GROMACS .gro file of C-alpha atoms in nm:
model
  399
    1PRO     CA    1  -1.507   5.122  -5.872
    2ASP     CA    2  -1.224   5.352  -5.966
    3LEU     CA    3  -1.143   5.442  -6.324
    4GLU     CA    4  -0.973   5.158  -6.512
    5ALA     CA    5  -0.959   5.336  -6.849
    6ALA     CA    6  -1.017   5.679  -6.997
    7PRO     CA    7  -1.385   5.775  -6.949
    8PRO     CA    8  -1.606   5.879  -7.241
    9ALA     CA    9  -1.649   6.246  -7.321
   10LEU     CA   10  -1.868   6.405  -7.054
   11PRO     CA   11  -1.999   6.760  -7.005
   12PHE     CA   12  -1.814   6.779  -6.672
   13ARG     CA   13  -1.474   6.679  -6.534
   14LEU     CA   14  -1.464   6.332  -6.381
   15VAL     CA   15  -1.238   6.290  -6.080
   16GLY     CA   16  -1.081   5.952  -6.014
   17GLY     CA   17  -1.014   5.803  -5.673
   18ALA     CA   18  -0.637   5.856  -5.688
   19GLU     CA   19  -0.685   6.229  -5.751
   20LEU     CA   20  -0.965   6.264  -5.498
   21PHE     CA   21  -0.766   6.112  -5.213
   22ALA     CA   22  -0.424   6.249  -5.307
   23GLY     CA   23  -0.259   6.401  -4.999
   24VAL     CA   24  -0.550   6.305  -4.773
   25THR     CA   25  -0.478   6.165  -4.427
   26PRO     CA   26  -0.733   5.971  -4.219
   27ALA     CA   27  -0.921   6.164  -3.951
   28THR     CA   28  -0.845   5.981  -3.627
   29ASP     CA   29  -0.967   6.232  -3.369
   30LEU     CA   30  -1.340   6.231  -3.449
   31SER     CA   31  -1.583   6.127  -3.178
   32ALA     CA   32  -1.795   5.819  -3.245
   33PRO     CA   33  -2.169   5.864  -3.302
   34GLU     CA   34  -2.411   5.791  -3.019
   35ARG     CA   35  -2.691   5.534  -3.045
   36HIS     CA   36  -2.949   5.811  -3.068
   37ASP     CA   37  -2.772   5.995  -3.350
   38LEU     CA   38  -2.942   5.971  -3.686
   39SER     CA   39  -2.739   5.751  -3.920
   40THR     CA   40  -2.926   5.765  -4.248
   41MET     CA   41  -3.262   5.766  -4.421
   42ILE     CA   42  -3.340   5.460  -4.632
   43TYR     CA   43  -3.655   5.406  -4.832
   44THR     CA   44  -3.854   5.086  -4.799
   45SER     CA   45  -3.855   4.855  -5.101
   46GLY     CA   46  -4.214   4.930  -5.205
   47THR     CA   47  -4.338   4.573  -5.248
   48THR     CA   48  -4.687   4.651  -5.113
   49GLY     CA   49  -4.723   5.019  -5.196
   50PRO     CA   50  -4.537   5.352  -5.213
   51SER     CA   51  -4.195   5.355  -5.047
   52LYS     CA   52  -4.151   5.539  -4.717
   53GLY     CA   53  -3.835   5.711  -4.595
   54VAL     CA   54  -3.717   5.540  -4.276
   55LEU     CA   55  -3.509   5.744  -4.028
   56ILE     CA   56  -3.248   5.505  -3.887
   57PRO     CA   57  -3.043   5.571  -3.571
   58TRP     CA   58  -2.695   5.426  -3.517
   59GLY     CA   59  -2.835   5.201  -3.244
   60LEU     CA   60  -3.030   4.999  -3.504
   61TRP     CA   61  -2.713   4.913  -3.696
   62ALA     CA   62  -2.529   4.818  -3.377
   63ASP     CA   63  -2.804   4.580  -3.263
   64SER     CA   64  -2.843   4.420  -3.608
   65HIS     CA   65  -2.484   4.300  -3.584
   66ASP     CA   66  -2.600   4.047  -3.320
   67THR     CA   67  -2.795   3.867  -3.594
   68THR     CA   68  -2.636   3.936  -3.929
   69GLY     CA   69  -2.271   3.969  -3.834
   70CYS     CA   70  -2.206   3.778  -3.514
   71HIS     CA   71  -2.033   3.496  -3.704
   72LEU     CA   72  -1.803   3.723  -3.905
   73ARG     CA   73  -1.429   3.741  -3.837
   74PRO     CA   74  -1.153   3.979  -3.951
   75ASP     CA   75  -1.051   3.731  -4.225
   76ASP     CA   76  -1.403   3.715  -4.374
   77VAL     CA   77  -1.484   3.869  -4.712
   78THR     CA   78  -1.851   3.952  -4.774
   79TYR     CA   79  -1.994   3.954  -5.127
   80ASP     CA   80  -2.251   4.234  -5.138
   81PRO     CA   81  -2.452   4.268  -5.462
   82PHE     CA   82  -2.725   4.483  -5.305
   83PRO     CA   83  -2.739   4.861  -5.352
   84MET     CA   84  -2.613   5.086  -5.076
   85PHE     CA   85  -2.937   5.286  -5.085
   86HIS     CA   86  -3.117   4.981  -4.943
   87THR     CA   87  -3.087   4.836  -4.595
   88GLY     CA   88  -2.980   4.494  -4.730
   89GLY     CA   89  -2.669   4.626  -4.900
   90LYS     CA   90  -2.581   4.875  -4.628
   91SER     CA   91  -2.627   4.632  -4.337
   92MET     CA   92  -2.411   4.361  -4.497
   93ALA     CA   93  -2.129   4.609  -4.553
   94GLN     CA   94  -2.166   4.770  -4.213
   95THR     CA   95  -2.167   4.450  -4.007
   96THR     CA   96  -1.868   4.312  -4.199
   97ILE     CA   97  -1.666   4.629  -4.141
   98GLN     CA   98  -1.773   4.623  -3.776
   99ALA     CA   99  -1.619   4.274  -3.750
  100GLY     CA  100  -1.297   4.392  -3.917
  101GLY     CA  101  -1.362   4.206  -4.243
  102SER     CA  102  -1.362   4.314  -4.607
  103VAL     CA  103  -1.649   4.379  -4.849
  104VAL     CA  104  -1.674   4.321  -5.224
  105LEU     CA  105  -1.937   4.552  -5.375
  106ARG     CA  106  -2.123   4.476  -5.695
  107GLU     CA  107  -2.386   4.695  -5.860
  108SER     CA  108  -2.624   4.400  -5.900
  109PHE     CA  109  -2.641   4.022  -5.877
  110ARG     CA  110  -2.547   3.839  -6.198
  111THR     CA  111  -2.578   3.462  -6.194
  112GLU     CA  112  -2.317   3.408  -6.463
  113ALA     CA  113  -2.057   3.621  -6.278
  114PHE     CA  114  -2.128   3.510  -5.921
  115TRP     CA  115  -1.891   3.214  -5.881
  116ASP     CA  116  -1.611   3.383  -6.074
  117ASP     CA  117  -1.636   3.679  -5.835
  118ILE     CA  118  -1.645   3.451  -5.529
  119ARG     CA  119  -1.324   3.278  -5.635
  120ARG     CA  120  -1.149   3.589  -5.762
  121PHE     CA  121  -1.198   3.786  -5.440
  122GLY     CA  122  -1.197   3.495  -5.193
  123CYS     CA  123  -1.549   3.570  -5.066
  124THR     CA  124  -1.654   3.368  -4.761
  125PHE     CA  125  -2.003   3.507  -4.691
  126VAL     CA  126  -2.301   3.627  -4.894
  127ALA     CA  127  -2.666   3.713  -4.831
  128MET     CA  128  -2.930   3.592  -5.076
  129VAL     CA  129  -3.299   3.624  -5.144
  130PRO     CA  130  -3.473   3.309  -5.277
  131ALA     CA  131  -3.458   3.416  -5.642
  132MET     CA  132  -3.079   3.430  -5.630
  133ALA     CA  133  -3.054   3.082  -5.477
  134GLU     CA  134  -3.294   2.938  -5.735
  135TRP     CA  135  -3.100   3.096  -6.022
  136LEU     CA  136  -2.780   2.934  -5.896
  137LEU     CA  137  -2.949   2.595  -5.861
  138ALA     CA  138  -3.092   2.624  -6.212
  139ARG     CA  139  -2.744   2.638  -6.363
  140GLU     CA  140  -2.592   2.320  -6.502
  141PRO     CA  141  -2.398   2.149  -6.218
  142ARG     CA  142  -2.020   2.171  -6.236
  143PRO     CA  143  -1.758   1.953  -6.066
  144ASP     CA  144  -1.617   2.256  -5.882
  145ASP     CA  145  -1.952   2.388  -5.752
  146GLY     CA  146  -1.848   2.333  -5.391
  147ALA     CA  147  -1.476   2.395  -5.424
  148GLY     CA  148  -1.464   2.772  -5.370
  149PRO     CA  149  -1.394   2.979  -5.059
  150LEU     CA  150  -1.762   3.050  -4.982
  151ARG     CA  151  -1.843   2.911  -4.635
  152ARG     CA  152  -2.169   3.067  -4.524
  153VAL     CA  153  -2.489   3.198  -4.684
  154ALA     CA  154  -2.762   3.406  -4.520
  155MET     CA  155  -3.074   3.307  -4.714
  156ILE     CA  156  -3.383   3.514  -4.643
  157PRO     CA  157  -3.616   3.328  -4.647
  158ILE     CA  158  -3.504   2.968  -4.691
  159ILE     CA  159  -3.601   2.791  -5.014
  160PRO     CA  160  -3.763   2.443  -5.008
  161ARG     CA  161  -3.459   2.294  -5.187
  162ILE     CA  162  -3.227   2.404  -4.909
  163GLU     CA  163  -3.061   2.065  -4.851
  164GLU     CA  164  -2.985   2.035  -5.222
  165PHE     CA  165  -2.835   2.385  -5.216
  166LYS     CA  166  -2.618   2.311  -4.912
  167ALA     CA  167  -2.494   1.980  -5.048
  168ARG     CA  168  -2.417   2.107  -5.398
  169PHE     CA  169  -2.231   2.422  -5.292
  170ARG     CA  170  -2.094   2.288  -4.959
  171VAL     CA  171  -2.199   2.587  -4.752
  172GLN     CA  172  -2.365   2.648  -4.421
  173VAL     CA  173  -2.692   2.842  -4.441
  174GLN     CA  174  -2.844   3.068  -4.178
  175THR     CA  175  -3.154   3.284  -4.197
  176ASN     CA  176  -3.314   3.583  -4.031
  177PHE     CA  177  -3.605   3.820  -4.058
  178GLY     CA  178  -3.556   4.191  -4.091
  179MET     CA  179  -3.705   4.516  -4.213
  180THR     CA  180  -3.570   4.858  -4.292
  181GLU     CA  181  -3.752   4.982  -3.980
  182THR     CA  182  -3.619   4.714  -3.743
  183GLY     CA  183  -3.285   4.581  -3.859
  184ALA     CA  184  -3.270   4.204  -3.803
  185PRO     CA  185  -3.439   4.118  -3.470
  186ILE     CA  186  -3.499   3.749  -3.556
  187GLY     CA  187  -3.242   3.493  -3.664
  188SER     CA  188  -3.134   3.130  -3.674
  189ALA     CA  189  -3.100   3.004  -3.317
  190PRO     CA  190  -2.834   2.974  -3.194
  191PHE     CA  191  -2.749   3.264  -3.417
  192MET     CA  192  -2.436   3.113  -3.567
  193ALA     CA  193  -2.607   2.779  -3.632
  194ASP     CA  194  -2.659   2.617  -3.968
  195VAL     CA  195  -3.021   2.576  -4.076
  196THR     CA  196  -3.127   2.214  -4.035
  197GLY     CA  197  -3.464   2.042  -4.071
  198ASN     CA  198  -3.666   2.337  -3.938
  199TYR     CA  199  -3.600   2.552  -4.241
  200ARG     CA  200  -3.949   2.705  -4.238
  201SER     CA  201  -3.865   2.902  -3.922
  202CYS     CA  202  -3.704   3.247  -3.940
  203GLY     CA  203  -3.538   3.168  -3.606
  204ARG     CA  204  -3.595   3.323  -3.265
  205ILE     CA  205  -3.599   3.673  -3.127
  206VAL     CA  206  -3.247   3.800  -3.053
  207PRO     CA  207  -3.162   3.906  -2.694
  208ALA     CA  208  -3.177   4.280  -2.769
  209PHE     CA  209  -3.547   4.268  -2.868
  210GLU     CA  210  -3.891   4.160  -2.751
  211ALA     CA  211  -4.159   4.015  -2.978
  212ARG     CA  212  -4.530   3.944  -2.950
  213ILE     CA  213  -4.786   3.793  -3.186
  214VAL     CA  214  -5.109   3.991  -3.155
  215ASP     CA  215  -5.461   4.012  -3.293
  216ALA     CA  216  -5.619   4.314  -3.463
  217ASN     CA  217  -5.670   4.482  -3.123
  218ASP     CA  218  -5.311   4.418  -3.007
  219TYR     CA  219  -5.401   4.138  -2.765
  220GLU     CA  220  -5.141   3.860  -2.760
  221VAL     CA  221  -5.254   3.534  -2.920
  222PRO     CA  222  -5.160   3.181  -2.801
  223ASP     CA  223  -4.864   2.992  -2.948
  224GLY     CA  224  -4.952   2.832  -3.280
  225GLN     CA  225  -5.211   3.095  -3.370
  226PRO     CA  226  -5.125   3.348  -3.643
  227GLY     CA  227  -5.124   3.718  -3.574
  228GLU     CA  228  -4.928   4.033  -3.646
  229LEU     CA  229  -4.567   4.043  -3.530
  230VAL     CA  230  -4.498   4.346  -3.310
  231LEU     CA  231  -4.154   4.437  -3.178
  232ARG     CA  232  -3.973   4.664  -2.939
  233SER     CA  233  -3.611   4.705  -2.842
  234LYS     CA  234  -3.476   4.646  -2.491
  235ARG     CA  235  -3.219   4.920  -2.551
  236PRO     CA  236  -3.293   5.279  -2.652
  237TRP     CA  237  -3.277   5.361  -3.023
  238GLY     CA  238  -3.276   5.001  -3.143
  239LEU     CA  239  -3.558   5.060  -3.395
  240MET     CA  240  -3.639   5.332  -3.644
  241CYS     CA  241  -3.707   5.690  -3.535
  242GLY     CA  242  -4.007   5.724  -3.767
  243TYR     CA  243  -4.106   5.780  -4.131
  244PHE     CA  244  -3.977   6.099  -4.292
  245GLY     CA  245  -4.259   6.350  -4.336
  246ARG     CA  246  -4.520   6.085  -4.245
  247PRO     CA  247  -4.624   6.150  -3.883
  248GLU     CA  248  -4.955   5.964  -3.921
  249ALA     CA  249  -4.783   5.654  -4.058
  250SER     CA  250  -4.523   5.673  -3.781
  251ALA     CA  251  -4.791   5.692  -3.511
  252ALA     CA  252  -4.986   5.403  -3.664
  253ALA     CA  253  -4.675   5.184  -3.677
  254TRP     CA  254  -4.591   5.252  -3.312
  255ARG     CA  255  -4.938   5.182  -3.175
  256ASN     CA  256  -4.952   5.091  -2.803
  257GLY     CA  257  -4.577   5.119  -2.762
  258TRP     CA  258  -4.490   4.839  -3.003
  259PHE     CA  259  -4.371   4.861  -3.361
  260HIS     CA  260  -4.625   4.689  -3.589
  261THR     CA  261  -4.445   4.508  -3.871
  262GLY     CA  262  -4.744   4.445  -4.096
  263ASP     CA  263  -4.635   4.079  -4.113
  264VAL     CA  264  -4.833   3.777  -3.999
  265PHE     CA  265  -4.631   3.531  -3.788
  266ARG     CA  266  -4.690   3.238  -3.558
  267ARG     CA  267  -4.472   3.107  -3.275
  268ASP     CA  268  -4.428   2.749  -3.157
  269GLY     CA  269  -4.383   2.633  -2.798
  270GLU     CA  270  -4.004   2.652  -2.826
  271GLY     CA  271  -4.000   3.016  -2.931
  272ASN     CA  272  -3.933   2.957  -3.301
  273LEU     CA  273  -4.101   3.219  -3.520
  274TYR     CA  274  -4.259   3.144  -3.857
  275PHE     CA  275  -4.347   3.395  -4.126
  276VAL     CA  276  -4.702   3.340  -4.252
  277ASP     CA  277  -4.767   3.634  -4.485
  278ARG     CA  278  -4.773   4.007  -4.530
  279LEU     CA  279  -5.098   4.143  -4.386
  280LYS     CA  280  -5.165   4.309  -4.723
  281ASP     CA  281  -5.099   3.980  -4.907
  282ALA     CA  282  -5.304   3.751  -4.682
  283LEU     CA  283  -5.600   3.583  -4.853
  284ARG     CA  284  -5.940   3.470  -4.735
  285ARG     CA  285  -6.120   3.207  -4.942
  286ARG     CA  286  -6.447   3.037  -4.856
  287GLY     CA  287  -6.412   3.142  -4.493
  288GLU     CA  288  -6.053   3.012  -4.464
  289ASN     CA  289  -5.749   3.230  -4.405
  290VAL     CA  290  -5.485   3.140  -4.664
  291SER     CA  291  -5.116   3.232  -4.658
  292SER     CA  292  -4.985   3.333  -5.000
  293PHE     CA  293  -4.638   3.245  -4.869
  294GLU     CA  294  -4.745   2.885  -4.797
  295VAL     CA  295  -4.920   2.856  -5.135
  296GLU     CA  296  -4.598   2.969  -5.303
  297ALA     CA  297  -4.390   2.721  -5.104
  298MET     CA  298  -4.610   2.430  -5.214
  299VAL     CA  299  -4.616   2.540  -5.579
  300ASN     CA  300  -4.240   2.599  -5.582
  301ALA     CA  301  -4.190   2.244  -5.456
  302HIS     CA  302  -4.329   2.114  -5.788
  303PRO     CA  303  -4.036   1.978  -5.990
  304ASP     CA  304  -4.135   2.170  -6.307
  305VAL     CA  305  -4.178   2.509  -6.137
  306LEU     CA  306  -3.887   2.751  -6.111
  307GLN     CA  307  -4.063   3.036  -5.930
  308CYS     CA  308  -4.413   3.155  -5.855
  309ALA     CA  309  -4.610   3.429  -5.684
  310ALA     CA  310  -4.958   3.388  -5.534
  311ILE     CA  311  -5.209   3.671  -5.514
  312GLY     CA  312  -5.571   3.712  -5.419
  313VAL     CA  313  -5.815   3.818  -5.691
  314PRO     CA  314  -6.183   3.910  -5.654
  315SER     CA  315  -6.431   3.622  -5.635
  316GLU     CA  316  -6.789   3.637  -5.758
  317PHE     CA  317  -6.882   3.483  -5.422
  318GLY     CA  318  -6.705   3.750  -5.217
  319GLU     CA  319  -6.364   3.726  -5.046
  320ASP     CA  320  -6.079   3.600  -5.268
  321GLU     CA  321  -5.987   3.345  -5.528
  322ILE     CA  322  -5.624   3.236  -5.553
  323LYS     CA  323  -5.415   3.305  -5.860
  324ILE     CA  324  -5.057   3.191  -5.915
  325CYS     CA  325  -4.814   3.346  -6.161
  326VAL     CA  326  -4.565   3.075  -6.254
  327ILE     CA  327  -4.227   3.060  -6.421
  328ALA     CA  328  -4.174   2.706  -6.550
  329ARG     CA  329  -3.831   2.546  -6.555
  330PRO     CA  330  -3.642   2.587  -6.883
  331GLY     CA  331  -3.725   2.322  -7.141
  332VAL     CA  332  -4.041   2.208  -6.962
  333ALA     CA  333  -4.377   2.206  -7.141
  334LEU     CA  334  -4.607   2.252  -6.842
  335GLU     CA  335  -4.981   2.282  -6.901
  336PRO     CA  336  -5.192   2.484  -6.654
  337ALA     CA  337  -5.458   2.215  -6.616
  338THR     CA  338  -5.194   1.950  -6.548
  339LEU     CA  339  -5.017   2.168  -6.291
  340LEU     CA  340  -5.339   2.244  -6.104
  341GLU     CA  341  -5.444   1.878  -6.106
  342GLU     CA  342  -5.111   1.777  -5.955
  343LEU     CA  343  -5.124   2.056  -5.697
  344ALA     CA  344  -5.471   1.941  -5.592
  345THR     CA  345  -5.321   1.609  -5.478
  346ARG     CA  346  -5.073   1.773  -5.241
  347MET     CA  347  -5.249   2.089  -5.116
  348PRO     CA  348  -5.546   2.139  -4.883
  349ARG     CA  349  -5.858   2.190  -5.089
  350PHE     CA  350  -5.909   2.551  -4.980
  351MET     CA  351  -5.552   2.640  -5.089
  352VAL     CA  352  -5.567   2.501  -5.443
  353PRO     CA  353  -5.545   2.796  -5.687
  354ARG     CA  354  -5.830   2.863  -5.924
  355TYR     CA  355  -5.625   3.066  -6.170
  356VAL     CA  356  -5.277   3.019  -6.315
  357GLU     CA  357  -5.079   3.238  -6.552
  358PHE     CA  358  -4.743   3.135  -6.695
  359VAL     CA  359  -4.497   3.423  -6.718
  360THR     CA  360  -4.135   3.459  -6.826
  361GLU     CA  361  -4.046   3.684  -6.533
  362LEU     CA  362  -4.197   3.831  -6.218
  363PRO     CA  363  -4.188   4.207  -6.150
  364ARG     CA  364  -3.931   4.266  -5.878
  365THR     CA  365  -3.795   4.559  -5.682
  366GLU     CA  366  -3.458   4.675  -5.808
  367ALA     CA  367  -3.298   4.680  -5.465
  368THR     CA  368  -3.411   4.353  -5.305
  369LEU     CA  369  -3.545   4.144  -5.597
  370ARG     CA  370  -3.870   4.094  -5.406
  371VAL     CA  371  -4.183   4.033  -5.610
  372GLN     CA  372  -4.401   4.342  -5.654
  373LYS     CA  373  -4.740   4.184  -5.606
  374VAL     CA  374  -4.910   4.518  -5.634
  375ARG     CA  375  -4.821   4.511  -6.006
  376LEU     CA  376  -4.951   4.156  -6.049
  377ARG     CA  377  -5.287   4.272  -5.915
  378GLU     CA  378  -5.320   4.551  -6.171
  379ARG     CA  379  -5.464   4.323  -6.442
  380PRO     CA  380  -5.518   3.978  -6.292
  381PHE     CA  381  -5.786   3.858  -6.537
  382ASN     CA  382  -5.604   3.861  -6.869
  383GLU     CA  383  -5.611   3.635  -7.175
  384ARG     CA  384  -5.305   3.439  -7.048
  385THR     CA  385  -5.485   3.333  -6.730
  386TRP     CA  386  -5.623   2.977  -6.705
  387ASP     CA  387  -5.943   2.930  -6.504
  388ARG     CA  388  -5.954   2.588  -6.338
  389GLN     CA  389  -6.328   2.616  -6.277
  390ALA     CA  390  -6.412   2.703  -6.640
  391GLY     CA  391  -6.145   2.476  -6.786
  392CYS     CA  392  -6.019   2.739  -7.031
  393TYR     CA  393  -5.822   3.058  -7.070
  394LEU     CA  394  -5.995   3.386  -6.997
  395GLY     CA  395  -6.075   3.593  -7.302
  396PRO     CA  396  -5.970   3.956  -7.346
  397ALA     CA  397  -6.326   4.066  -7.275
  398ASN     CA  398  -6.331   3.908  -6.928
  399PRO     CA  399  -6.319   4.143  -6.629
   0.00000   0.00000   0.00000
């Protein structure tokens, strides 16, 4: 934002927008970039490990518009609380401008300021991660919750309480799946459609891309069976050019001519794609493959749970045990033993967590608000962790 008042004393001269652009005229004779031209380098969010610099061609942004911006019109105003150094913030702004609309930029998402901003600037569209949607639902309902200009929300992924969200705020909700390396190749089908009963699906592959679900050796698996999602573009330069300074990582990602997402998906007979888990977050317990994403969805459906994250922790029997880190709803006195007993009545036996830790917040990336599970794994057996098998909290001396 431009200067609204005199700045504090600084060791350098601060130039305001009016001074910077004084006497400047728009450049109208510049040639447009080609699809193969390098647009930018954006670092991944770092949810599973160190961030990597992704080299993004202009073709990736152009193709992402088919998913994230195809519904936008020149009279739309997008609310963008994500940083411009991340693909979420940049893609929302870019697709809106491509459609001729306007963008309202905010440095971060603030629950208490969100609706005031929406009404003040006449915002019609916003993208959200689940935490943002849950924070809005956790607020005390107001008579004017659904009276603002907001028409459409891109929620990635969809929360279990989606129908409550849509009814309370009177919005249409769409979804998609995307990565810094790929743009948004999967989206609600048809791509302008509101999410209905099949909210667990990320949508279908968009026309500009191809998708396969493969096993560890890159052989395609049958519909309904989980495997890694691999992608390629039907048009040149629709995916990333590679990782900056990481030739080995680039080659590994592009194995056998397909980009390997590192995400486990399954596909139904109608072509709908379902996120199962990150490969690095997938669990194996007692010979069963367990999706941390599905564990979280079931725990989050509990009426006294606000948010949770599921991780695998070492088991004395080999493979993994399941631990959940839970934020309880405000004003709720939720006991770990009670929560686990109630979960056992609604979850398959092999998915019921052994450990639970109540926390006040989950570590999240600054850019995307995604949970940093790598930090939760740093000290999983702490004195705040309840062991369902032992029926007690772990002591400080436990491993």
